[in-house]
Short mmCIF file of N, CA and C in Angstrom, two decimals:
data_model
loop_
_atom_site.label_atom_id
_atom_site.label_comp_id
_atom_site.label_asym_id
_atom_site.label_seq_id
_atom_site.Cartn_x
_atom_site.Cartn_y
_atom_site.Cartn_z
N MET E 7 0.53 -1.47 -0.17
CA MET E 7 -0.01 -0.03 0.19
C MET E 7 1.32 1.17 0.15
N ILE E 8 0.56 2.48 -1.04
CA ILE E 8 0.93 3.30 -0.87
C ILE E 8 0.77 4.31 0.32
N TYR E 9 1.38 4.79 0.96
CA TYR E 9 1.31 6.21 2.30
C TYR E 9 1.05 7.65 1.58
N LYS E 10 0.55 8.04 2.37
CA LYS E 10 1.24 9.82 2.18
C LYS E 10 2.14 9.51 2.94
N SER E 11 3.28 10.63 2.81
CA SER E 11 4.18 10.59 3.86
C SER E 11 3.52 11.60 5.25
N TYR E 12 2.47 12.65 4.67
CA TYR E 12 2.34 13.32 5.98
C TYR E 12 1.14 12.68 6.46
N ILE E 13 0.09 12.10 6.12
CA ILE E 13 -0.26 10.89 6.93
C ILE E 13 0.32 9.92 7.98
N VAL E 14 1.37 9.62 7.67
CA VAL E 14 2.47 9.16 8.36
C VAL E 14 2.77 9.93 9.60
N GLU E 15 3.56 10.98 9.28
CA GLU E 15 4.07 11.57 10.10
C GLU E 15 2.87 12.03 11.34
N GLN E 16 1.80 12.27 10.82
CA GLN E 16 0.34 12.83 11.63
C GLN E 16 0.37 11.58 12.65
N ASN E 17 -0.03 10.28 12.09
CA ASN E 17 -0.08 9.28 12.81
C ASN E 17 0.14 7.81 12.61
N ILE E 18 1.56 7.73 13.48
CA ILE E 18 2.70 6.73 12.60
C ILE E 18 2.34 5.19 13.03
N GLU E 19 0.63 5.05 13.74
CA GLU E 19 0.13 3.62 13.90
C GLU E 19 -0.80 3.22 12.67
N SER E 20 -0.84 4.71 12.00
CA SER E 20 -1.76 4.22 10.66
C SER E 20 -0.90 3.18 9.79
N LEU E 21 0.40 3.04 9.92
CA LEU E 21 1.18 1.73 9.13
C LEU E 21 0.46 0.35 9.89
N ARG E 22 -0.13 -0.18 8.99
CA ARG E 22 -0.48 -1.78 9.57
C ARG E 22 0.32 -2.87 9.08
N GLU E 23 1.40 -2.88 7.72
CA GLU E 23 1.98 -3.55 7.01
C GLU E 23 3.23 -3.81 8.72
N ASN E 24 3.57 -5.18 8.10
CA ASN E 24 4.82 -5.48 9.08
C ASN E 24 5.45 -5.20 8.63
N CYS E 25 6.15 -4.69 6.97
CA CYS E 25 7.00 -4.32 6.07
C CYS E 25 6.79 -3.06 5.55
N VAL E 26 7.58 -2.28 6.01
CA VAL E 26 7.52 -0.65 5.56
C VAL E 26 8.58 -0.32 4.45
N LEU E 27 8.86 0.26 3.51
CA LEU E 27 10.11 1.34 2.78
C LEU E 27 9.19 2.80 2.73
N PHE E 28 10.53 3.28 3.33
CA PHE E 28 10.55 4.70 3.32
C PHE E 28 11.81 5.20 2.26
N TYR E 29 11.32 5.92 1.38
CA TYR E 29 12.93 6.33 0.37
C TYR E 29 12.39 7.92 0.04
N GLY E 30 13.64 8.37 -0.42
CA GLY E 30 13.29 9.70 -0.61
C GLY E 30 14.31 10.82 0.04
N GLU E 31 14.48 11.74 -0.49
CA GLU E 31 15.85 12.40 -0.09
C GLU E 31 15.54 12.91 1.03
N ASN E 32 13.82 13.55 1.54
CA ASN E 32 14.30 13.82 2.88
C ASN E 32 14.13 13.25 3.83
N LEU E 33 15.92 13.33 4.42
CA LEU E 33 16.31 12.27 5.56
C LEU E 33 15.73 12.78 6.92
N GLY E 34 15.59 14.13 7.08
CA GLY E 34 14.83 14.48 8.05
C GLY E 34 13.50 14.01 8.87
N LEU E 35 12.93 13.66 7.65
CA LEU E 35 11.51 12.92 7.84
C LEU E 35 11.65 12.24 8.18
N LYS E 36 12.79 11.03 7.61
CA LYS E 36 12.84 9.71 7.44
C LYS E 36 13.82 9.38 9.29
N ASN E 37 14.32 10.56 9.74
CA ASN E 37 14.90 10.27 11.17
C ASN E 37 13.83 10.62 11.79
N GLU E 38 12.74 11.27 11.88
CA GLU E 38 11.58 11.42 12.38
C GLU E 38 10.78 10.79 12.85
N ILE E 39 10.43 10.08 11.38
CA ILE E 39 9.64 9.10 11.29
C ILE E 39 10.35 7.67 12.53
N LYS E 40 11.27 7.35 12.74
CA LYS E 40 11.80 6.58 13.49
C LYS E 40 12.05 6.76 14.28
N ASN E 41 12.43 7.88 14.98
CA ASN E 41 12.16 8.47 16.39
C ASN E 41 10.71 8.42 16.78
N LYS E 42 9.67 8.64 15.99
CA LYS E 42 8.21 7.96 16.26
C LYS E 42 8.08 6.80 17.07
N ILE E 43 8.86 6.14 15.29
CA ILE E 43 8.46 4.60 15.57
C ILE E 43 9.32 3.99 17.45
N ARG E 44 10.15 4.37 17.35
CA ARG E 44 10.99 4.08 18.76
C ARG E 44 9.54 4.33 19.80
N SER E 45 9.61 5.95 19.85
CA SER E 45 8.84 6.16 20.73
C SER E 45 7.60 5.38 21.08
N ILE E 46 6.80 5.14 20.13
CA ILE E 46 5.53 4.15 20.45
C ILE E 46 5.71 2.98 20.68
N ASN E 47 6.96 2.34 20.47
CA ASN E 47 7.61 0.99 20.38
C ASN E 47 8.40 0.73 21.72
N ILE E 48 8.52 1.27 22.64
CA ILE E 48 9.45 1.89 23.53
C ILE E 48 9.59 0.46 24.39
N ASP E 49 8.66 -0.99 24.58
CA ASP E 49 8.77 -1.82 24.73
C ASP E 49 9.13 -3.05 24.05
N SER E 50 9.83 -2.24 23.14
CA SER E 50 10.88 -3.23 22.28
C SER E 50 12.15 -3.33 21.50
N GLU E 51 12.34 -4.40 21.20
CA GLU E 51 14.42 -4.58 20.67
C GLU E 51 14.21 -3.70 19.44
N ILE E 52 15.00 -2.37 19.38
CA ILE E 52 15.40 -2.12 18.24
C ILE E 52 15.95 -2.65 17.35
N ILE E 53 16.60 -3.28 16.61
CA ILE E 53 17.79 -3.76 16.12
C ILE E 53 17.76 -3.15 14.26
N ILE E 54 18.81 -2.32 14.21
CA ILE E 54 19.39 -1.92 13.36
C ILE E 54 20.57 -2.52 12.21
N PHE E 55 20.17 -2.58 11.15
CA PHE E 55 21.10 -3.16 10.25
C PHE E 55 21.44 -2.14 9.00
N ASN E 56 22.44 -2.52 7.98
CA ASN E 56 22.32 -1.55 7.01
C ASN E 56 22.74 -2.72 5.66
N GLN E 57 22.04 -2.35 4.27
CA GLN E 57 22.09 -3.05 3.77
C GLN E 57 23.43 -3.80 3.25
N GLU E 58 24.58 -3.37 3.57
CA GLU E 58 25.65 -4.09 3.28
C GLU E 58 26.15 -4.97 4.38
N GLU E 59 25.72 -4.94 5.80
CA GLU E 59 25.49 -6.13 6.34
C GLU E 59 25.24 -7.22 5.77
N ILE E 60 24.00 -7.09 5.70
CA ILE E 60 22.87 -8.48 5.73
C ILE E 60 23.36 -8.29 3.64
N LEU E 61 23.96 -7.90 3.12
CA LEU E 61 24.18 -8.57 1.45
C LEU E 61 25.59 -9.21 2.23
N LYS E 62 26.72 -9.22 2.95
CA LYS E 62 27.73 -9.70 3.00
C LYS E 62 27.24 -11.47 3.77
N ASN E 63 25.93 -11.11 5.01
CA ASN E 63 25.94 -12.36 5.44
C ASN E 63 24.30 -12.19 5.90
N ASN E 64 23.54 -12.46 4.54
CA ASN E 64 21.77 -12.63 4.69
C ASN E 64 21.40 -13.46 5.88
N GLU E 65 22.03 -14.36 6.25
CA GLU E 65 21.26 -15.29 7.08
C GLU E 65 21.47 -15.08 8.78
N ILE E 66 22.10 -13.25 8.83
CA ILE E 66 22.18 -12.76 10.09
C ILE E 66 20.94 -11.86 10.52
N ILE E 67 20.39 -11.69 9.29
CA ILE E 67 18.82 -11.04 9.42
C ILE E 67 17.46 -12.00 9.48
N MET E 68 17.72 -13.20 8.81
CA MET E 68 16.95 -13.88 8.70
C MET E 68 17.02 -15.34 10.48
N ARG E 69 18.20 -15.17 11.20
CA ARG E 69 18.90 -15.67 12.09
C ARG E 69 18.07 -15.11 13.35
N GLU E 70 17.55 -13.69 13.36
CA GLU E 70 16.99 -13.13 14.01
C GLU E 70 15.67 -12.41 14.01
N ILE E 71 14.98 -12.84 12.45
CA ILE E 71 13.72 -12.87 12.68
C ILE E 71 13.23 -14.31 12.78
N ASN E 72 13.76 -15.54 13.05
CA ASN E 72 13.37 -16.49 13.43
C ASN E 72 13.49 -16.75 14.43
N ASN E 73 14.22 -16.08 15.67
CA ASN E 73 15.05 -16.53 16.76
C ASN E 73 13.73 -15.66 18.06
N ILE E 74 12.81 -16.18 18.16
CA ILE E 74 11.31 -15.81 18.57
C ILE E 74 11.53 -16.79 19.85
N SER E 75 11.57 -15.96 21.51
CA SER E 75 11.55 -15.87 22.26
C SER E 75 10.21 -15.58 23.41
N LEU E 76 9.70 -16.88 24.37
CA LEU E 76 8.37 -16.05 24.68
C LEU E 76 8.72 -15.14 25.74
N PHE E 77 9.98 -14.74 26.38
CA PHE E 77 10.67 -14.10 27.36
C PHE E 77 10.96 -12.44 26.64
N ASP E 78 11.76 -12.57 25.58
CA ASP E 78 12.50 -11.34 25.00
C ASP E 78 11.30 -10.74 24.83
N LYS E 79 11.84 -9.19 24.13
CA LYS E 79 10.66 -8.28 23.78
C LYS E 79 10.37 -8.09 22.58
N LYS E 80 9.68 -7.55 22.26
CA LYS E 80 8.77 -7.75 20.10
C LYS E 80 9.90 -6.78 19.88
N LYS E 81 10.31 -7.52 18.43
CA LYS E 81 11.44 -6.72 17.77
C LYS E 81 10.85 -6.06 16.60
N ILE E 82 11.77 -4.89 16.49
CA ILE E 82 11.43 -3.85 15.48
C ILE E 82 12.96 -3.78 14.33
N PHE E 83 13.16 -4.16 13.15
CA PHE E 83 14.18 -3.81 12.32
C PHE E 83 13.98 -2.37 11.25
N PHE E 84 15.22 -1.82 11.49
CA PHE E 84 15.40 -0.61 11.04
C PHE E 84 16.53 -1.24 10.18
N ILE E 85 16.17 -1.08 8.49
CA ILE E 85 17.40 -1.37 8.26
C ILE E 85 17.74 -0.60 6.61
N ASP E 86 19.34 0.51 6.83
CA ASP E 86 18.77 1.50 6.32
C ASP E 86 19.92 1.49 4.79
N LEU E 87 19.88 2.47 3.82
CA LEU E 87 20.42 2.39 2.76
C LEU E 87 20.35 1.25 2.21
N VAL E 88 19.14 0.83 1.78
CA VAL E 88 18.97 -0.41 0.98
C VAL E 88 18.69 0.39 -0.48
N ASN E 89 18.47 -0.49 -1.38
CA ASN E 89 18.60 -0.23 -2.98
C ASN E 89 18.39 -1.50 -3.63
N ASP E 90 18.04 -1.14 -4.67
CA ASP E 90 17.56 -2.61 -5.49
C ASP E 90 18.20 -3.90 -5.53
N LYS E 91 19.73 -3.88 -4.89
CA LYS E 91 20.57 -4.96 -4.31
C LYS E 91 19.90 -6.28 -3.03
N PHE E 92 18.92 -5.01 -3.23
CA PHE E 92 18.31 -6.32 -1.39
C PHE E 92 17.05 -6.51 -1.97
N THR E 93 16.50 -6.29 -3.28
CA THR E 93 15.27 -7.03 -3.54
C THR E 93 14.82 -8.19 -3.16
N ASP E 94 15.73 -8.91 -3.59
CA ASP E 94 15.65 -10.68 -3.27
C ASP E 94 15.84 -10.98 -1.97
N ILE E 95 16.30 -10.05 -1.59
CA ILE E 95 16.59 -10.37 0.55
C ILE E 95 15.32 -9.96 0.68
N ALA E 96 14.77 -8.83 0.47
CA ALA E 96 13.83 -8.30 0.83
C ALA E 96 12.00 -9.42 0.74
N LYS E 97 12.29 -9.77 -0.72
CA LYS E 97 11.29 -10.69 -0.92
C LYS E 97 11.08 -12.00 0.13
N LYS E 98 12.35 -12.47 0.24
CA LYS E 98 12.51 -14.00 1.27
C LYS E 98 12.29 -13.55 2.61
N ILE E 99 12.64 -12.18 3.35
CA ILE E 99 12.29 -11.68 4.64
C ILE E 99 10.40 -11.76 4.42
N PHE E 100 10.13 -11.46 3.49
CA PHE E 100 8.59 -11.08 3.39
C PHE E 100 8.35 -12.23 3.63
N GLU E 101 8.60 -13.47 3.19
CA GLU E 101 7.91 -14.83 3.17
C GLU E 101 8.07 -15.37 4.54
N ILE E 102 9.10 -15.10 5.26
CA ILE E 102 9.27 -15.88 6.25
C ILE E 102 8.76 -15.11 7.55
N ASN E 103 8.45 -13.67 7.49
CA ASN E 103 8.16 -12.44 8.64
C ASN E 103 6.62 -12.69 8.63
N LYS E 104 6.37 -13.00 9.85
CA LYS E 104 4.43 -13.43 10.28
C LYS E 104 4.52 -11.87 11.04
N ASP E 105 5.21 -11.84 12.32
CA ASP E 105 5.07 -10.98 13.20
C ASP E 105 5.73 -9.80 13.46
N GLU E 106 7.33 -9.67 13.11
CA GLU E 106 8.39 -8.39 13.43
C GLU E 106 7.52 -7.74 12.22
N LYS E 107 7.87 -6.34 12.80
CA LYS E 107 8.38 -5.17 12.00
C LYS E 107 9.37 -4.82 11.32
N ILE E 108 9.54 -4.47 10.26
CA ILE E 108 10.86 -4.34 9.59
C ILE E 108 10.35 -3.05 8.81
N PHE E 109 11.49 -2.11 8.84
CA PHE E 109 10.90 -0.88 8.54
C PHE E 109 12.24 -0.12 7.44
N LEU E 110 12.01 -0.11 5.96
CA LEU E 110 13.30 -0.39 5.41
C LEU E 110 13.81 1.55 5.07
N PHE E 111 14.70 2.22 4.90
CA PHE E 111 15.07 3.01 4.59
C PHE E 111 16.03 3.52 3.16
N ALA E 112 15.85 4.21 2.41
CA ALA E 112 16.22 3.76 1.31
C ALA E 112 16.36 5.49 0.69
N GLU E 113 17.52 5.90 -0.10
CA GLU E 113 18.15 7.29 -0.83
C GLU E 113 16.85 7.31 -1.81
N ILE E 114 16.86 7.98 -2.77
CA ILE E 114 15.83 8.16 -3.99
C ILE E 114 15.99 6.76 -4.76
N LEU E 115 14.71 6.08 -4.95
CA LEU E 115 14.62 5.35 -5.71
C LEU E 115 13.82 5.93 -7.28
N GLU E 116 14.67 5.55 -8.53
CA GLU E 116 14.29 6.00 -9.62
C GLU E 116 12.49 4.89 -9.66
N LYS E 117 11.92 5.66 -10.17
CA LYS E 117 10.63 4.68 -10.97
C LYS E 117 10.48 3.42 -11.35
N ARG E 118 11.58 3.34 -12.09
CA ARG E 118 11.70 2.07 -12.60
C ARG E 118 12.61 0.92 -11.42
N SER E 119 12.70 1.04 -10.22
CA SER E 119 13.61 0.60 -9.23
C SER E 119 12.43 -0.56 -9.27
N LYS E 120 13.73 -1.93 -9.18
CA LYS E 120 13.01 -3.44 -9.14
C LYS E 120 12.28 -3.30 -7.28
N LEU E 121 13.12 -2.50 -6.29
CA LEU E 121 12.90 -2.39 -5.12
C LEU E 121 11.09 -1.87 -5.14
N ARG E 122 11.36 -0.41 -5.66
CA ARG E 122 10.43 0.29 -5.06
C ARG E 122 9.00 -0.38 -6.22
N SER E 123 9.40 -0.76 -7.10
CA SER E 123 8.22 -2.06 -7.83
C SER E 123 7.61 -2.43 -7.29
N PHE E 124 8.62 -3.83 -6.51
CA PHE E 124 7.95 -4.45 -5.69
C PHE E 124 6.86 -3.94 -4.51
N PHE E 125 7.50 -3.19 -3.86
CA PHE E 125 6.75 -2.52 -2.87
C PHE E 125 5.49 -1.51 -3.39
N GLU E 126 5.37 -1.30 -4.21
CA GLU E 126 4.83 -0.43 -4.49
C GLU E 126 3.10 -1.07 -5.18
N ASN E 127 3.43 -2.85 -5.73
CA ASN E 127 3.15 -2.87 -6.18
C ASN E 127 2.14 -4.27 -5.35
N SER E 128 2.81 -4.72 -4.25
CA SER E 128 2.26 -5.85 -3.22
C SER E 128 1.57 -5.29 -2.32
N LYS E 129 0.43 -5.78 -2.15
CA LYS E 129 -0.40 -5.58 -1.43
C LYS E 129 -0.54 -5.67 0.46
N GLU E 130 1.31 -6.62 0.37
CA GLU E 130 1.23 -6.82 1.99
C GLU E 130 2.06 -5.84 2.76
N VAL E 131 2.51 -5.57 2.05
CA VAL E 131 3.78 -4.09 2.14
C VAL E 131 3.34 -2.82 2.42
N GLY E 132 4.23 -1.91 3.05
CA GLY E 132 3.48 -0.47 2.57
C GLY E 132 4.83 0.29 2.59
N ILE E 133 4.86 1.61 1.42
CA ILE E 133 5.69 2.64 0.91
C ILE E 133 5.44 3.82 1.26
N ILE E 134 6.76 4.33 1.56
CA ILE E 134 5.87 6.10 1.83
C ILE E 134 7.59 6.99 1.11
N PRO E 135 6.75 7.07 0.09
CA PRO E 135 8.03 8.58 -0.58
C PRO E 135 7.99 9.49 0.49
N CYS E 136 9.32 9.56 0.58
CA CYS E 136 9.60 11.04 1.35
C CYS E 136 10.30 12.39 0.76
N TYR E 137 9.02 13.31 -0.11
CA TYR E 137 10.07 14.22 -0.89
C TYR E 137 10.71 15.36 -0.03
N ALA E 138 10.94 16.18 -0.90
CA ALA E 138 11.97 17.33 -0.18
C ALA E 138 10.96 18.50 0.74
N ASP E 139 11.00 19.01 1.50
CA ASP E 139 10.21 20.03 2.20
C ASP E 139 10.36 21.28 1.71
N ASN E 140 9.19 21.79 1.38
CA ASN E 140 8.98 23.18 0.77
C ASN E 140 8.41 24.03 2.09
N GLU E 141 8.41 25.48 1.61
CA GLU E 141 8.71 26.30 2.31
C GLU E 141 7.40 26.10 3.31
N ILE E 142 6.09 25.51 2.88
CA ILE E 142 4.75 26.06 3.18
C ILE E 142 5.44 24.83 4.35
N THR E 143 5.97 23.59 4.10
CA THR E 143 5.96 22.72 5.23
C THR E 143 6.99 23.19 6.33
N ILE E 144 7.81 23.40 5.93
CA ILE E 144 8.77 24.12 6.89
C ILE E 144 8.12 25.43 7.68
N LYS E 145 7.53 26.39 7.16
CA LYS E 145 6.93 26.47 8.13
C LYS E 145 5.65 26.50 8.75
N LYS E 146 5.35 25.49 8.37
CA LYS E 146 4.22 24.73 9.05
C LYS E 146 4.93 24.23 10.60
N ILE E 147 5.78 23.49 10.17
CA ILE E 147 6.93 22.72 11.43
C ILE E 147 6.89 23.81 12.46
N ILE E 148 7.59 25.08 11.99
CA ILE E 148 7.94 25.96 12.59
C ILE E 148 6.85 26.51 13.84
N ASN E 149 6.04 26.88 13.15
CA ASN E 149 4.65 27.39 13.61
C ASN E 149 4.58 26.22 14.88
N GLU E 150 3.93 24.93 14.35
CA GLU E 150 3.43 23.76 15.28
C GLU E 150 4.93 23.57 16.46
N ARG E 151 5.92 23.74 15.92
CA ARG E 151 7.00 23.57 16.96
C ARG E 151 7.08 24.71 18.40
N LEU E 152 7.07 26.12 17.49
CA LEU E 152 7.16 27.28 18.68
C LEU E 152 5.48 27.61 19.13
N LYS E 153 4.82 26.85 18.66
CA LYS E 153 3.20 27.20 19.51
C LYS E 153 3.32 27.61 21.20
N GLY E 154 2.86 28.71 20.97
CA GLY E 154 2.68 28.64 22.73
C GLY E 154 3.78 30.06 23.19
N PHE E 155 5.24 30.03 21.81
CA PHE E 155 6.02 30.99 22.45
C PHE E 155 5.38 32.60 22.20
N ASP E 156 6.07 33.33 23.07
CA ASP E 156 5.85 34.79 23.09
C ASP E 156 6.48 35.68 22.37
N GLY E 157 5.94 36.25 21.55
CA GLY E 157 6.91 37.04 20.72
C GLY E 157 7.20 36.42 18.89
N LEU E 158 6.28 35.42 18.86
CA LEU E 158 6.59 34.56 16.94
C LEU E 158 6.23 35.34 16.59
N THR E 159 6.52 36.03 15.91
CA THR E 159 6.04 36.68 14.33
C THR E 159 6.54 36.20 12.95
N ARG E 160 5.98 36.51 12.15
CA ARG E 160 6.18 36.09 10.55
C ARG E 160 7.38 36.28 10.21
N GLU E 161 8.27 37.95 10.46
CA GLU E 161 9.36 37.62 10.36
C GLU E 161 10.15 36.71 11.10
N ASN E 162 9.94 36.17 12.15
CA ASN E 162 10.65 35.58 12.82
C ASN E 162 10.63 34.03 12.33
N VAL E 163 9.32 33.67 11.65
CA VAL E 163 9.23 32.37 10.96
C VAL E 163 10.13 32.35 9.93
N ASN E 164 9.99 33.30 8.98
CA ASN E 164 10.74 33.51 7.59
C ASN E 164 12.22 33.02 7.78
N VAL E 165 12.68 34.18 9.10
CA VAL E 165 14.17 34.17 9.19
C VAL E 165 14.46 32.82 9.73
N ILE E 166 13.74 31.86 10.59
CA ILE E 166 14.13 30.52 10.80
C ILE E 166 14.34 29.67 9.64
N SER E 167 12.87 29.87 8.76
CA SER E 167 13.02 29.31 7.30
C SER E 167 13.90 29.18 6.64
N GLU E 168 14.43 30.88 5.92
CA GLU E 168 15.75 31.46 5.40
C GLU E 168 16.95 30.07 5.74
N ASN E 169 17.16 30.50 7.28
CA ASN E 169 18.29 29.82 8.03
C ASN E 169 18.21 28.23 7.65
N SER E 170 16.86 27.75 7.69
CA SER E 170 17.21 26.10 7.04
C SER E 170 17.05 25.66 6.08
N ASN E 171 17.20 26.73 4.97
CA ASN E 171 17.56 26.56 3.75
C ASN E 171 16.82 24.97 3.17
N LEU E 172 15.18 24.98 3.78
CA LEU E 172 14.49 23.94 3.17
C LEU E 172 14.91 22.65 3.27
N ASP E 173 15.81 22.21 4.79
CA ASP E 173 16.46 21.23 5.09
C ASP E 173 15.62 20.91 6.82
N ARG E 174 15.18 19.93 6.63
CA ARG E 174 14.15 19.44 8.10
C ARG E 174 15.04 19.08 9.16
N ILE E 175 16.40 18.85 8.99
CA ILE E 175 17.53 19.07 10.18
C ILE E 175 18.19 19.92 10.37
N LYS E 176 18.46 20.39 9.78
CA LYS E 176 18.89 22.19 10.06
C LYS E 176 17.65 22.58 11.11
N LEU E 177 16.34 22.69 10.52
CA LEU E 177 15.27 23.17 10.97
C LEU E 177 15.31 22.93 12.44
N ASN E 178 15.49 21.46 12.52
CA ASN E 178 15.20 20.97 13.76
C ASN E 178 16.08 21.47 15.32
N ASN E 179 17.25 21.07 14.67
CA ASN E 179 18.39 21.87 14.80
C ASN E 179 18.04 22.93 15.67
N GLU E 180 17.89 24.24 14.62
CA GLU E 180 17.47 25.64 14.83
C GLU E 180 16.14 25.62 15.99
N ILE E 181 15.26 24.95 15.59
CA ILE E 181 13.94 25.28 16.79
C ILE E 181 14.43 24.71 18.33
N ASP E 182 15.38 23.82 17.95
CA ASP E 182 15.67 23.32 19.28
C ASP E 182 16.65 24.26 20.02
N LYS E 183 17.65 24.67 19.04
CA LYS E 183 18.19 25.81 19.95
C LYS E 183 17.41 27.34 20.87
N ILE E 184 16.73 27.29 19.79
CA ILE E 184 15.14 28.25 19.95
C ILE E 184 14.49 28.14 21.28
N ILE E 185 14.23 26.79 21.74
CA ILE E 185 13.52 26.22 22.63
C ILE E 185 14.03 26.02 23.61
N THR E 186 15.57 25.81 23.60
CA THR E 186 16.31 26.02 24.46
C THR E 186 17.11 27.43 25.55
N TYR E 187 16.96 28.53 24.54
CA TYR E 187 17.07 29.67 24.87
C TYR E 187 16.59 30.43 25.20
N PHE E 188 15.44 30.37 24.78
CA PHE E 188 13.96 31.34 24.91
C PHE E 188 13.00 30.57 26.01
N GLN E 189 13.35 29.56 26.56
CA GLN E 189 12.29 29.02 27.34
C GLN E 189 11.41 29.73 28.38
N ASP E 190 11.75 30.44 29.11
CA ASP E 190 11.12 31.16 29.76
C ASP E 190 11.27 32.98 29.35
N LYS E 191 11.78 33.39 27.90
CA LYS E 191 11.98 34.32 27.53
C LYS E 191 10.75 34.51 26.37
N LYS E 192 10.65 36.45 26.03
CA LYS E 192 10.01 35.97 24.87
C LYS E 192 10.86 36.45 23.68
N ILE E 193 10.39 36.07 22.43
CA ILE E 193 11.11 35.91 21.48
C ILE E 193 11.70 36.94 20.57
#
């Protein structure tokens, strides 16, 4: 199933599939989604791999998925930097995995990408494109995160937006600095 990133961003629990691919250039959005997944699954064990580890030895992920214990925590897998080389392994993983949550994170995938096509055409997995932010979404994030701060003006929002260069990671760093410095002060 293809999801819209803004819907998943608002409600991460709307993801019903056990296997989901996030792809695109918006690294900040993907990091925020990872943090939201971690925060709603604090009682789960997070296991992080990257594609190269699994390509060298694909049995490592198969063992982790099949290693079920009655006493251990539920497992959530993050697999970073995947691309078309991972398609065959992904198909194997999805065949054997019934209970564990697996989240794949990729850079930009072309329309003809085998991995992207597999996720877009399958009804059992999810896919979320993470496109670059625009000025409207950046300003919306600023207004939401700094809501309630005294002295927040349109000019302040514009300056913060310009300093971020439409990069969500830079934006979050700027907002964190503002929140820390202006905790009990007027902006």
